[in-house]
Coordinates of C-alpha atoms in Angstrom, one line a residue:
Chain A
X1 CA 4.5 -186.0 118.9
X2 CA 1.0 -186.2 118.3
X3 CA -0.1 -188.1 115.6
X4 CA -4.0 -188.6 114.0
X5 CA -4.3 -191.6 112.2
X6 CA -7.0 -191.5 109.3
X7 CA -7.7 -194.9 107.5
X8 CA -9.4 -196.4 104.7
X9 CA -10.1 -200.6 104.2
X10 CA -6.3 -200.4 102.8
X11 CA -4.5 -197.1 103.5
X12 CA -3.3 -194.6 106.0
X13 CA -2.4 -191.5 106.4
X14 CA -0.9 -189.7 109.3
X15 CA -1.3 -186.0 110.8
X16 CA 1.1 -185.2 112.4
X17 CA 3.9 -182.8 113.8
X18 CA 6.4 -184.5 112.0
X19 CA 5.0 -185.5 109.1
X20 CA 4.2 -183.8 105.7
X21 CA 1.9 -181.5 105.5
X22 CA -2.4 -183.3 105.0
X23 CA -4.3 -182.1 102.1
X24 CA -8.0 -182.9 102.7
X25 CA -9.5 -182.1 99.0
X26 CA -12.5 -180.0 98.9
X27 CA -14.0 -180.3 95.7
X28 CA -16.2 -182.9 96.8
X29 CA -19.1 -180.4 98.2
X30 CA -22.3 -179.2 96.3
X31 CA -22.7 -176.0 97.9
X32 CA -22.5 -173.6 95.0
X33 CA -22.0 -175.9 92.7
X34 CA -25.4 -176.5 91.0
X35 CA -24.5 -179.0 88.2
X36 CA -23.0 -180.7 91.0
X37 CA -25.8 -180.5 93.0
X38 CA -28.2 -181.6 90.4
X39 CA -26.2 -184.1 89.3
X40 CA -26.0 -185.4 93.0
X41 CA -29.5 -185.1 93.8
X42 CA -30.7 -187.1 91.1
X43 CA -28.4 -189.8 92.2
X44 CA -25.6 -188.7 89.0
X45 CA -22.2 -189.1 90.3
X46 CA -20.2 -188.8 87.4
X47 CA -18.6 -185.3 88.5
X48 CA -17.4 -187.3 91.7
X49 CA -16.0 -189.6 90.0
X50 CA -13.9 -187.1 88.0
X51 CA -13.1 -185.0 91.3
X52 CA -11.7 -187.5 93.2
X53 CA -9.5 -189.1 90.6
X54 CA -8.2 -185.4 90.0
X55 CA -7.6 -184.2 93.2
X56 CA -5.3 -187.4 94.7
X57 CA -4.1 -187.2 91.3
X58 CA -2.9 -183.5 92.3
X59 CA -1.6 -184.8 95.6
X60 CA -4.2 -184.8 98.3
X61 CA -3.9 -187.1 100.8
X62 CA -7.4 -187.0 102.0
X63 CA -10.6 -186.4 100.4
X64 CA -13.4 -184.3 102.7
X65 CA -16.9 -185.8 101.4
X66 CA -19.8 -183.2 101.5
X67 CA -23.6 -184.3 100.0
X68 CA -25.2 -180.9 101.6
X69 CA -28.1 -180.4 99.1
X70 CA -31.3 -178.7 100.3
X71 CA -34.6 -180.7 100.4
X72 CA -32.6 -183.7 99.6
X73 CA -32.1 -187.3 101.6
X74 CA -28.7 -186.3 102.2
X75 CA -28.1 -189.4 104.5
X76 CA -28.8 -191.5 101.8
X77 CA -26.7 -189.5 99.3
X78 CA -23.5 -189.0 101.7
X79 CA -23.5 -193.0 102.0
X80 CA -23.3 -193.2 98.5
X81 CA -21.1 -190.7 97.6
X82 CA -19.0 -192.2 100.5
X83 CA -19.0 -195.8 98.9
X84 CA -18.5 -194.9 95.6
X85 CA -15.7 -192.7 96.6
X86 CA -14.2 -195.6 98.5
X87 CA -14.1 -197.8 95.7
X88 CA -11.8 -195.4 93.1
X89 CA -9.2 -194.4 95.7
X90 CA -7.7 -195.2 98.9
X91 CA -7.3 -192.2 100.5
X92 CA -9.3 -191.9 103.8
X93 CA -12.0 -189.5 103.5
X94 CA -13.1 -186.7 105.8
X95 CA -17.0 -187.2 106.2
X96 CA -18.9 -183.7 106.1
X97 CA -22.3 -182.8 107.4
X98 CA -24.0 -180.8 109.8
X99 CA -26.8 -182.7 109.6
X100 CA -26.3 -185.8 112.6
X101 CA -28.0 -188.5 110.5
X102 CA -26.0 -187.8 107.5
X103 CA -22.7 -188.4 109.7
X104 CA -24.4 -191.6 111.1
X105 CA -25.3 -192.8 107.4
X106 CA -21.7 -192.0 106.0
X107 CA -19.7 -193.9 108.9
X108 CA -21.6 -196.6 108.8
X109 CA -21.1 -197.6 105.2
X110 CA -17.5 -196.2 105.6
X111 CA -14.2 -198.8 105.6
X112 CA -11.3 -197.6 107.8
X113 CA -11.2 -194.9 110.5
X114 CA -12.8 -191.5 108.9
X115 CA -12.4 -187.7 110.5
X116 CA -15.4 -186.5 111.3
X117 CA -16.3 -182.9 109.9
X118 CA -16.9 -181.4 112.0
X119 CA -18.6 -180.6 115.9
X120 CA -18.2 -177.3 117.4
X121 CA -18.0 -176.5 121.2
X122 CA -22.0 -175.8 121.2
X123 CA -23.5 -178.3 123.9
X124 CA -25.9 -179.5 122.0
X125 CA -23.6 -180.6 119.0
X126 CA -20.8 -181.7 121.1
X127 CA -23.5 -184.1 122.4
X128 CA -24.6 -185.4 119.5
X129 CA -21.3 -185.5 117.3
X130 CA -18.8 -187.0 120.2
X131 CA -20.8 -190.4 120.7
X132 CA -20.9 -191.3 117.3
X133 CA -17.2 -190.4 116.8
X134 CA -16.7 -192.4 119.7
X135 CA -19.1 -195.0 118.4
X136 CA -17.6 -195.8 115.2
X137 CA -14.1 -194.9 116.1
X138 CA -13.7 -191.9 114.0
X139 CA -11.2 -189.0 114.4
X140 CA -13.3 -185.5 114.3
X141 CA -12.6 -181.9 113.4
X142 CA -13.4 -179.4 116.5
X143 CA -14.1 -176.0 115.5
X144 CA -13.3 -173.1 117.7
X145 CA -16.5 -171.3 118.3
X146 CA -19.6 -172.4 120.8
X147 CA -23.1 -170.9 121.1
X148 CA -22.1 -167.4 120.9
X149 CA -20.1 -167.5 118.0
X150 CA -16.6 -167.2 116.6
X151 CA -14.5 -165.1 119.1
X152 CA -12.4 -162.5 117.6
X153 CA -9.6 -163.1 120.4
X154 CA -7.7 -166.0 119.3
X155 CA -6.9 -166.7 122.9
X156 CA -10.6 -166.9 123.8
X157 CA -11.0 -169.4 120.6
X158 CA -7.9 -171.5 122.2
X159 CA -10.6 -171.8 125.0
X160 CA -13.2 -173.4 123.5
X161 CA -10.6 -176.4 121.4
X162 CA -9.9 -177.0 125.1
X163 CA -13.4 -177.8 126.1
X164 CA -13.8 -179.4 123.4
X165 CA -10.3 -182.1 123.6
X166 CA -12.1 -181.9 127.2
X167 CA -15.1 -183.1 126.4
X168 CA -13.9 -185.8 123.6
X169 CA -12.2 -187.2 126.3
X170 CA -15.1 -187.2 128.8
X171 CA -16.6 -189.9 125.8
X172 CA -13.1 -191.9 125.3
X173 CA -11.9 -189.7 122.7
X174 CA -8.1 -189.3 122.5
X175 CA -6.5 -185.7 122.4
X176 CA -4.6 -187.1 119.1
X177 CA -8.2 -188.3 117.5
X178 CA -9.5 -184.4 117.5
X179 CA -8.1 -182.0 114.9
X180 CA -8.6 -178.4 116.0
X181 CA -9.7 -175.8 113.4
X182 CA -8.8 -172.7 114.7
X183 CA -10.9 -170.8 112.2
X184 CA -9.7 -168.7 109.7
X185 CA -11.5 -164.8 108.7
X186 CA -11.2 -163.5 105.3
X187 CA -7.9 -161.7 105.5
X188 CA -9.9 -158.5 103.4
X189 CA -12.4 -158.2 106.2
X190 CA -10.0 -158.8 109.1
X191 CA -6.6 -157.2 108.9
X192 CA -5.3 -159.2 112.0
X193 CA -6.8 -162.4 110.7
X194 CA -3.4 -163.8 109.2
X195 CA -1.3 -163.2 112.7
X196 CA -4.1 -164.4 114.7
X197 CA -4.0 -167.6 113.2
X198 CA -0.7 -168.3 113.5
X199 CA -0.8 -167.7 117.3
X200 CA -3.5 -169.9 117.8
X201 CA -2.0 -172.6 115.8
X202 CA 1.7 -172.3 117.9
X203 CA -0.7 -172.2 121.4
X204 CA -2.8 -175.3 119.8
X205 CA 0.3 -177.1 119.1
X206 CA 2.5 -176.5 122.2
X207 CA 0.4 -176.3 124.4
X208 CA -3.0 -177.9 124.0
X209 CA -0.5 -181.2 121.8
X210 CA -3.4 -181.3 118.8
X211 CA -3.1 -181.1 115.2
X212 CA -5.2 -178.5 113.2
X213 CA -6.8 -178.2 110.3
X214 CA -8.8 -175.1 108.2
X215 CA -10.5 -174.6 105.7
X216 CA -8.1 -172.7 103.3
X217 CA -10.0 -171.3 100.9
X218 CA -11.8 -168.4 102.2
X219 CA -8.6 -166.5 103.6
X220 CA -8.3 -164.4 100.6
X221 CA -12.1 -163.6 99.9
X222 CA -13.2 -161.0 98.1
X223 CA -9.4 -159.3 97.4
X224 CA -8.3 -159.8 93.5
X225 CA -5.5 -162.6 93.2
X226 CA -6.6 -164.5 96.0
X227 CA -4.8 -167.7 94.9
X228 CA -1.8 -166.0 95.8
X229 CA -3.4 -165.4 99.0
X230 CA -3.9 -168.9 99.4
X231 CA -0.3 -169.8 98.0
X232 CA 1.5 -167.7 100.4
X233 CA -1.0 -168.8 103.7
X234 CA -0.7 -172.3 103.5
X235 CA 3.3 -172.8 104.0
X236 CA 3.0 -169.5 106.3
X237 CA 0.3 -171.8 108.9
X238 CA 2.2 -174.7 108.9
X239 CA 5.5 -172.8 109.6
X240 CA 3.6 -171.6 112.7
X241 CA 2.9 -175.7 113.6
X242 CA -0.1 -176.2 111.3
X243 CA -0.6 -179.9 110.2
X244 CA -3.6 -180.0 107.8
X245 CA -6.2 -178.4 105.7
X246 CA -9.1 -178.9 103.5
X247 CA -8.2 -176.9 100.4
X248 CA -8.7 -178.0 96.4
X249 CA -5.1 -179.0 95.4
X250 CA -6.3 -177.9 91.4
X251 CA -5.5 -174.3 92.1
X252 CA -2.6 -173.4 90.5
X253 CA 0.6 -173.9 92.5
X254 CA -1.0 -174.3 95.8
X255 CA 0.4 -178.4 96.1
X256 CA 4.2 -177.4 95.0
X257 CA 4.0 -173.9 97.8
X258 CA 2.6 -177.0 100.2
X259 CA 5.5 -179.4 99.6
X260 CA 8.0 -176.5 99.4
X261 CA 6.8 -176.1 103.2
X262 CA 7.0 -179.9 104.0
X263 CA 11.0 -179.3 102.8
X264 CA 11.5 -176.1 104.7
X265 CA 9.7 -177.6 107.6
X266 CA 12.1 -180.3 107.7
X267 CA 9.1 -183.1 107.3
X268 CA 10.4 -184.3 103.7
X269 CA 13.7 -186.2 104.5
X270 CA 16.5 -185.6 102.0
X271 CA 13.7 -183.6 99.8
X272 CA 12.6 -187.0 98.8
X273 CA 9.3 -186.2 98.2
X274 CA 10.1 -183.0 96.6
X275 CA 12.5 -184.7 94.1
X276 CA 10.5 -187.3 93.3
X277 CA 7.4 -184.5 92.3
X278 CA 9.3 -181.8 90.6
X279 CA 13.1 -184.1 89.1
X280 CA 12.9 -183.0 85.7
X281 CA 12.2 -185.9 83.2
X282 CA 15.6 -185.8 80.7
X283 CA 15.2 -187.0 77.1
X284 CA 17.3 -190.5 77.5
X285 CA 16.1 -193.4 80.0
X286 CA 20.0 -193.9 81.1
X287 CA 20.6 -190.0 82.0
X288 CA 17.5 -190.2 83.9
X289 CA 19.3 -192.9 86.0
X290 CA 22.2 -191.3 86.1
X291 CA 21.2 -188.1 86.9
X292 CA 18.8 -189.3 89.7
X293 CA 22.2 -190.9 91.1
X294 CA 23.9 -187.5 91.3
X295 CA 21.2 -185.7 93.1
X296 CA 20.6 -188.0 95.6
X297 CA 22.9 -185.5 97.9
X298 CA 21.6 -183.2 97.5
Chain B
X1 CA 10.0 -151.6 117.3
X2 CA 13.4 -151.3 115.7
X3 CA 13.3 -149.5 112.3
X4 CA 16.3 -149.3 110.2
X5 CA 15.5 -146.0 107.6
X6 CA 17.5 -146.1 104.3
X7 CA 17.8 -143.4 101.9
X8 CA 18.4 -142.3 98.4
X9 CA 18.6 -138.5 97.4
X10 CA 15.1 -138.2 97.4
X11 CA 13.5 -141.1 99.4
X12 CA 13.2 -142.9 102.2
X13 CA 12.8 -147.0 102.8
X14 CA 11.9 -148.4 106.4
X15 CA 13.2 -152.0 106.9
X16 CA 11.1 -152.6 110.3
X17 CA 8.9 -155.2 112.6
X18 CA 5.9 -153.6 111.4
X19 CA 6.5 -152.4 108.0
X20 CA 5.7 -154.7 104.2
X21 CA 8.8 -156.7 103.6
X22 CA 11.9 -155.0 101.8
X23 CA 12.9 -156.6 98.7
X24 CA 16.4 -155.8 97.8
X25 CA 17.0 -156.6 94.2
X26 CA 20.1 -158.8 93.6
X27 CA 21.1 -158.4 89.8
X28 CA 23.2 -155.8 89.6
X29 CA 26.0 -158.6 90.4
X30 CA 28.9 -159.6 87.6
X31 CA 28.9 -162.7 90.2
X32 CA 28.6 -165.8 87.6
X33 CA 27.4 -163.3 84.5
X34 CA 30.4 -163.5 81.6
X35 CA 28.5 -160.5 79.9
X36 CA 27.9 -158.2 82.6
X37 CA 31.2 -158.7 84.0
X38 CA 32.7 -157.9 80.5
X39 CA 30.7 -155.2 79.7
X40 CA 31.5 -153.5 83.0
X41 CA 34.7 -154.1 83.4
X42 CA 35.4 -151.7 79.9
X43 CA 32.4 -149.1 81.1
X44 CA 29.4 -150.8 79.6
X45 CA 26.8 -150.2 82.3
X46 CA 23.9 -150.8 79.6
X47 CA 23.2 -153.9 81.1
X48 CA 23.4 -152.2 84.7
X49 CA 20.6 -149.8 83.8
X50 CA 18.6 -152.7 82.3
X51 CA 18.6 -154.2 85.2
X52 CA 18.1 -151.2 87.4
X53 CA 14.7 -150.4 85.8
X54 CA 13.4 -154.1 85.3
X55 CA 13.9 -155.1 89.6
X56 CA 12.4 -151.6 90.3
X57 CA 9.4 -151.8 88.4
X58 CA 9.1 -155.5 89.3
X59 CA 8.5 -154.2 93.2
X60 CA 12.2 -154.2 94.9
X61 CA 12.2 -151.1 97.0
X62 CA 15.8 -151.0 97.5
X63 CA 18.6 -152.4 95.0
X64 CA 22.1 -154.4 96.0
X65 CA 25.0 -153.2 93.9
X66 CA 28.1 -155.3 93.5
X67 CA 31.2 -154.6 91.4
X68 CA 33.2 -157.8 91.8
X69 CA 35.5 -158.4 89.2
X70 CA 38.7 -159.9 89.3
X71 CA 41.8 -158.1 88.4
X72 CA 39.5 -155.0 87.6
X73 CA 39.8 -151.5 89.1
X74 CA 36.4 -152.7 91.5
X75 CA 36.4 -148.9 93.8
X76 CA 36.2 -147.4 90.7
X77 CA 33.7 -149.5 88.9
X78 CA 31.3 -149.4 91.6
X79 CA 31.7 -145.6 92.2
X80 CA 30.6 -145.5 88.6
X81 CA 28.0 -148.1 89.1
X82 CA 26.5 -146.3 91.8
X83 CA 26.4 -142.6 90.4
X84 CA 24.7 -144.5 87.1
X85 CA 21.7 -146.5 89.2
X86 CA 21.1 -143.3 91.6
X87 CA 20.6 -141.2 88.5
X88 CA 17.8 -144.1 87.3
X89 CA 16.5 -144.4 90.5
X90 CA 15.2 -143.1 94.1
X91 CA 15.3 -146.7 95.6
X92 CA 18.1 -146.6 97.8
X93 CA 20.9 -149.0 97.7
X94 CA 23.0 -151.5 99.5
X95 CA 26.8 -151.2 98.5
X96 CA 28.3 -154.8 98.2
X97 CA 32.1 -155.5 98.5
X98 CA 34.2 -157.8 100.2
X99 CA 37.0 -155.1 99.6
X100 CA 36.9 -151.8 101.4
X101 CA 38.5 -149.4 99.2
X102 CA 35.4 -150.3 96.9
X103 CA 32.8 -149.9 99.8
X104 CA 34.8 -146.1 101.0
X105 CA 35.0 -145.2 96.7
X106 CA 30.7 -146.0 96.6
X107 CA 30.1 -144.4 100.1
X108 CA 31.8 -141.4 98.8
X109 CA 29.7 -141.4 96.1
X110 CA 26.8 -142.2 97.8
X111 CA 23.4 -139.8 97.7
X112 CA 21.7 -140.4 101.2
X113 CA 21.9 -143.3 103.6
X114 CA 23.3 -146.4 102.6
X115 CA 23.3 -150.2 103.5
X116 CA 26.7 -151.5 103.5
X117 CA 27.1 -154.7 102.5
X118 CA 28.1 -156.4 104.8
X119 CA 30.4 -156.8 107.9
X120 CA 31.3 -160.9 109.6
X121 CA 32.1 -161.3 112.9
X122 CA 35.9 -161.7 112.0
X123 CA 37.8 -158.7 113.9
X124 CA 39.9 -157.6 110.9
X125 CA 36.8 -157.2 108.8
X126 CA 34.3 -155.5 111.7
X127 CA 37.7 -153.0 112.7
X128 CA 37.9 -152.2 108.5
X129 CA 33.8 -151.7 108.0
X130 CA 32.2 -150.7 111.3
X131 CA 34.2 -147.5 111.2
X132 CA 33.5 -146.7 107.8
X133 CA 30.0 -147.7 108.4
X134 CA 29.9 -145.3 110.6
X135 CA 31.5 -142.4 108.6
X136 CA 29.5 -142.5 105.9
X137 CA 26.2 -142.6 108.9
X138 CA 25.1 -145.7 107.1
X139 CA 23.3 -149.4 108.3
X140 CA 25.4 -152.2 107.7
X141 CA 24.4 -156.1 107.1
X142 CA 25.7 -158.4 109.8
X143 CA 26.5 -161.8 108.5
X144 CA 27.0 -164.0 111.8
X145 CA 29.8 -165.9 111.1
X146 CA 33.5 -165.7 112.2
X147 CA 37.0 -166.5 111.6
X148 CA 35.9 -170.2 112.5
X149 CA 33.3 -170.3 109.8
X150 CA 29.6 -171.0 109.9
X151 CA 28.2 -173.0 112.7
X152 CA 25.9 -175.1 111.9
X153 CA 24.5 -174.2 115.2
X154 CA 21.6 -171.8 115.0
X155 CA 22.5 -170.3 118.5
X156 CA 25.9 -170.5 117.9
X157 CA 25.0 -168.2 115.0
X158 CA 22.6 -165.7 117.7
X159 CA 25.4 -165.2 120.0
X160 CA 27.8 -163.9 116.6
X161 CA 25.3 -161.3 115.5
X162 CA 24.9 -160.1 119.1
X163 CA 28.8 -159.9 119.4
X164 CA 28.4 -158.1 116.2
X165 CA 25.8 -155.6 117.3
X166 CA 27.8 -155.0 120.5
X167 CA 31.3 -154.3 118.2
X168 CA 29.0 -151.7 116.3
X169 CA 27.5 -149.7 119.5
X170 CA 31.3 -149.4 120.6
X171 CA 31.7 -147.6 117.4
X172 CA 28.7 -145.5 118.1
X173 CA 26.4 -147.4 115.7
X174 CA 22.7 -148.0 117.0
X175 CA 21.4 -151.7 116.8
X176 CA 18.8 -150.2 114.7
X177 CA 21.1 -149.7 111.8
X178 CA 22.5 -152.9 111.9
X179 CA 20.6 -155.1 110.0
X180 CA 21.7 -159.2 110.6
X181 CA 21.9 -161.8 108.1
X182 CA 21.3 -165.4 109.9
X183 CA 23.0 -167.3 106.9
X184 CA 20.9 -169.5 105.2
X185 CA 21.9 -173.1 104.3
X186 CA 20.9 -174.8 100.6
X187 CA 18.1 -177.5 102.3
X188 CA 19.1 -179.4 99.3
X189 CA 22.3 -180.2 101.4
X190 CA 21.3 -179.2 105.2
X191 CA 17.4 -181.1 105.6
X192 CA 17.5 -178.4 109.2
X193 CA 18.4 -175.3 107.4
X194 CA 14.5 -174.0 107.1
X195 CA 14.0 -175.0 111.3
X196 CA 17.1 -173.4 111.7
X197 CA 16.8 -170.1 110.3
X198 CA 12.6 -169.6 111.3
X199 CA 14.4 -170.4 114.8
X200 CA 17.4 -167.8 115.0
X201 CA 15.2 -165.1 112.6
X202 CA 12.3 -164.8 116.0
X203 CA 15.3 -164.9 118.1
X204 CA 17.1 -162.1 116.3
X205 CA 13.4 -160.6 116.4
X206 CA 12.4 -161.1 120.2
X207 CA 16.0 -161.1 121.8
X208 CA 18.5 -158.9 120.2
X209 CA 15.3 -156.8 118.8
X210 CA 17.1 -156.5 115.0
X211 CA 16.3 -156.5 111.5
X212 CA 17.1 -159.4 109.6
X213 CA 17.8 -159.5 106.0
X214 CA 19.0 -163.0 103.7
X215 CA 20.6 -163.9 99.9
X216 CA 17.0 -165.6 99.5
X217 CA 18.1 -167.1 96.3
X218 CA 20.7 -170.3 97.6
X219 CA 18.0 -172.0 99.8
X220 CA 16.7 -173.9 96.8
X221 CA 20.1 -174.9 95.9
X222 CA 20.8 -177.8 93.7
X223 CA 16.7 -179.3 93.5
X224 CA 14.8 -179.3 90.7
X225 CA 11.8 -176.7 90.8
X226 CA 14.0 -174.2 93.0
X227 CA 12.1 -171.0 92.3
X228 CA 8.9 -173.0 93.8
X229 CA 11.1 -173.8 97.1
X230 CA 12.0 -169.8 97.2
X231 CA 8.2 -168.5 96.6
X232 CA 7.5 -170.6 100.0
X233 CA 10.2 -169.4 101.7
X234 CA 10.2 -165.8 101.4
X235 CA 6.5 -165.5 103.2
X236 CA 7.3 -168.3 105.8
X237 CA 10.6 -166.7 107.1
X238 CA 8.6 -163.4 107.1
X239 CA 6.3 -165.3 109.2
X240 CA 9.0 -166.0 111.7
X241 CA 10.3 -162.7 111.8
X242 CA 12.0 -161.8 109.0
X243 CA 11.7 -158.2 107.7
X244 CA 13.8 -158.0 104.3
X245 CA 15.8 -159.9 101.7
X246 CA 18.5 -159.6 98.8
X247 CA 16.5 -161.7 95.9
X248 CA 15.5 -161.5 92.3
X249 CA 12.2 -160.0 92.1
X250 CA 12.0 -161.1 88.5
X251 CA 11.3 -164.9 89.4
X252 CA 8.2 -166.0 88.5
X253 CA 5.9 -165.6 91.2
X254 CA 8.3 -164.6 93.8
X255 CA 6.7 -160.8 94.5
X256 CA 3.4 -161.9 94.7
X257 CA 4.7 -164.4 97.5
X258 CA 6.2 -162.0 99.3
X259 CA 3.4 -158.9 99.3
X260 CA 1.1 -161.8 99.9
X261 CA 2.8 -162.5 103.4
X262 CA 2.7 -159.2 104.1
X263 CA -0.9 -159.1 103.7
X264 CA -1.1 -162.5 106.3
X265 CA 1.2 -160.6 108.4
X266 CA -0.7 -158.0 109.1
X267 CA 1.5 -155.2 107.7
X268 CA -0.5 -154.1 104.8
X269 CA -3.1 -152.3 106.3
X270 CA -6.3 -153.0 105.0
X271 CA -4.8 -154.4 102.5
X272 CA -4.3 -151.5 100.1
X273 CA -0.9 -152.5 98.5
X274 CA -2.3 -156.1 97.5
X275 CA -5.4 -154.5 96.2
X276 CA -3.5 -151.9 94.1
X277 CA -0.9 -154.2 92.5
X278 CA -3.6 -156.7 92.1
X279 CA -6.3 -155.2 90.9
X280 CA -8.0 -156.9 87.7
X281 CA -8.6 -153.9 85.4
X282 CA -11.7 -153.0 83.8
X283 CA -13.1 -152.5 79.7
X284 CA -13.5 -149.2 80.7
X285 CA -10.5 -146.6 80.0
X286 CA -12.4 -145.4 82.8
X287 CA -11.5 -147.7 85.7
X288 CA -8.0 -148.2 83.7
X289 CA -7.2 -144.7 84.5
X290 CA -8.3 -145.5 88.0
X291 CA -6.0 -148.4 88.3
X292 CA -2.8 -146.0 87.3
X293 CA -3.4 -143.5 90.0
X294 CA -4.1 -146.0 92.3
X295 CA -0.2 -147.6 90.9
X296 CA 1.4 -144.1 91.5
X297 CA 2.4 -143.9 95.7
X298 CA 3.5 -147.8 95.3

């Protein structure tokens, strides 16, 4: 029962295999976004402000934190972004760069235990990402590819997560504290994309014991509909043992098809969670009590 | 690769591991409808026909039809029933009765190859249908329960269907045409039911090597926002396995679930039925036009 346990100065949430189902919100990322990366740039953080109320407000759990702006002092900008996040919500945040510095910049500034976003198997990220993890007592995202890229056999990409729960632990890094993205195609450009996954994710759960997480927005690229894509994918991954993702919670029916999974999972006791979202508010205070009374079997 | 082919007159439906999902529509049902029961009961199969058309060009490839009416003449009506939705349509049908003088009265009446619907494991009922499944050289839906009831066991449940699929073969019916129903519980009332049927459905799949069919439409039982619980899990217990269903393909976002999961699934190749139904049309009469001959094989 592995469980990752993110934090911020007064909240936490838990991925895990028996818990509900993580939603990491994405909106928080300039990259093609340019009012958003304007704004940022010139130190406007308005738009955050109004993301991150709206996405916990839709039901994420987690926010992911991105300040990846070209020509920009990102470190300085992914600290702030990080601290003025931290002071309108208490979700923990997933903290997103490639760039090493800017990872440094937003855990130090950051309250609680973050998740890391993201190191790869490549040597010379592994190297730099795992001490810091280690260093500030992070969780991190380990994404299934290396130096040669992303391997089209999902058992070759199975792996590379192991050398890379491997190597965490070679710097005191606990199976439970890395998160395994299993990496997800576009569905339009690779047909087996969809079934791949969801091998990967049953080996990566039963076998290598770690939660995953992917980036769920980019499985239904370039087909028409592709929030339906999306819709369907999301309780279709964690049905194969899939604990997390980063996804943006304001697209149309994606949260409800997420904690209709959590009930068909069996990780929303008694549909607690689901009654309390979706109970249908009645026109009189008392029938609300009393109606709330007679569903509570179910 | 066990493929179980229907038929009407004209055309032929595969239920099978690697083939999209088969919707079977679920309204042509008196079942809890005062008017269509009434008007059916004195000849009125207006309704009938509505329905016909509506679930057919709402994506259901093959339709249930179901003439239970108390203290009515129910062979008779569902002969009638039947001859009326063959002459609307080519989908081919699945011919519902718990009585068998109305399942012999629609397989004599019955253009191509039928699903019957539906044998238990009880031995009065398999020694009443199996040889009359076999007869008519129709596929019949195995519901695994017996005289006992339902176990709430899923294997329990796996060792009724193969005792059913063992019953048929000794009637000289291949596994291939029987297609077995796994039972699913309202998760309102059983928090296990979704575990429990993803479970038995890849057993079903792997073991016995069958198609598996559901009534999709009681899993949501009882909770608020029940069509939301049904659009997740339609494309999670295709995930596990699953290769048809008996639903309502007019519920709001229900088909696009479903064709959705069998673009993840990998049995839409290169996605061509998503991209057909899905496709946004253009100003141009031009590309409209396009769009309509594109529609025409679906």
């Amino acid at each position: 029962m592995t469980r990752t346990v993110l934090s911020s100065a007064t909240s936490e949430v838990v991925i895990g295999f028996d818990e509900p189902f993580v939603m990491i919100g994405e909106r928080i990322n300039p990259t093609g976004r340019k009012l958003l990366t304007a704004e940022m740039k010139k130190g406007d953080y308005s738009r955050v402000e109004k993301d991150t109320l709206a996405q916990v407000a839709a039901g994420a759990q987690m926010l992911d934190v991105n300040a990846g702006i070209p020509l920009a002092d990102e470190p300085k900008i992914l600290a702030e972004t990080i601290q003025l996040v931290q002071s309108l919500t208490d979700a923990p945040l997933s903290i997103d760069s490639s760039i090493i510095e800017a990872l440094e910049a937003g855990l130090a500034v950051y309250q609680g235990k973050a998740l890391v976003n993201s190191t790869t198997a490549e040597e010379e990220v592994m190297e730099r990402v795992l001490p810091l993890v280690k260093k500030y007592n992070a969780a991190v995202v380990a994404i299934s590819n290396d130096e040669t890229g992303i391997s089209e056999n999902p058992d070759e990409r199975f792996e590379i997560a192991k050398l890379i729960v491997e190597r965490a632990a070679d710097h005191g890094i606990k199976r439970e504290d890395v998160v395994v993205d299993p990496l997800v195609m576009p569905i339009g450009a690779v047909n087996s994309a969809g079934r791949d996954v969801f091998h990967l994710v049953r080996r990566l759960r039963t076998e290598l014991k770690v939660n995953t997480t992917c980036g769920a927005s980019n499985v239904g690229f370039g087909l028409p509909n592709r929030h339906a894509i999306n819709n369907s994918f999301l309780p279709m991954v964690a049905q194969a043992g899939m604990t997390s993702a980063i996804l943006n919670p304001l697209h149309d029916g994606l949260v409800p098809a997420i904690k209709a999974g959590d009930v068909l999972n069996g990780v929303d006791p008694n549909c607690a969670e689901w009654i309390k979202a979706y109970r249908e508010p009645t026109p009189e205070g008392e029938g609300r009590g009393g109606r709330r009374r007679g569903r509570r079997r179910g």
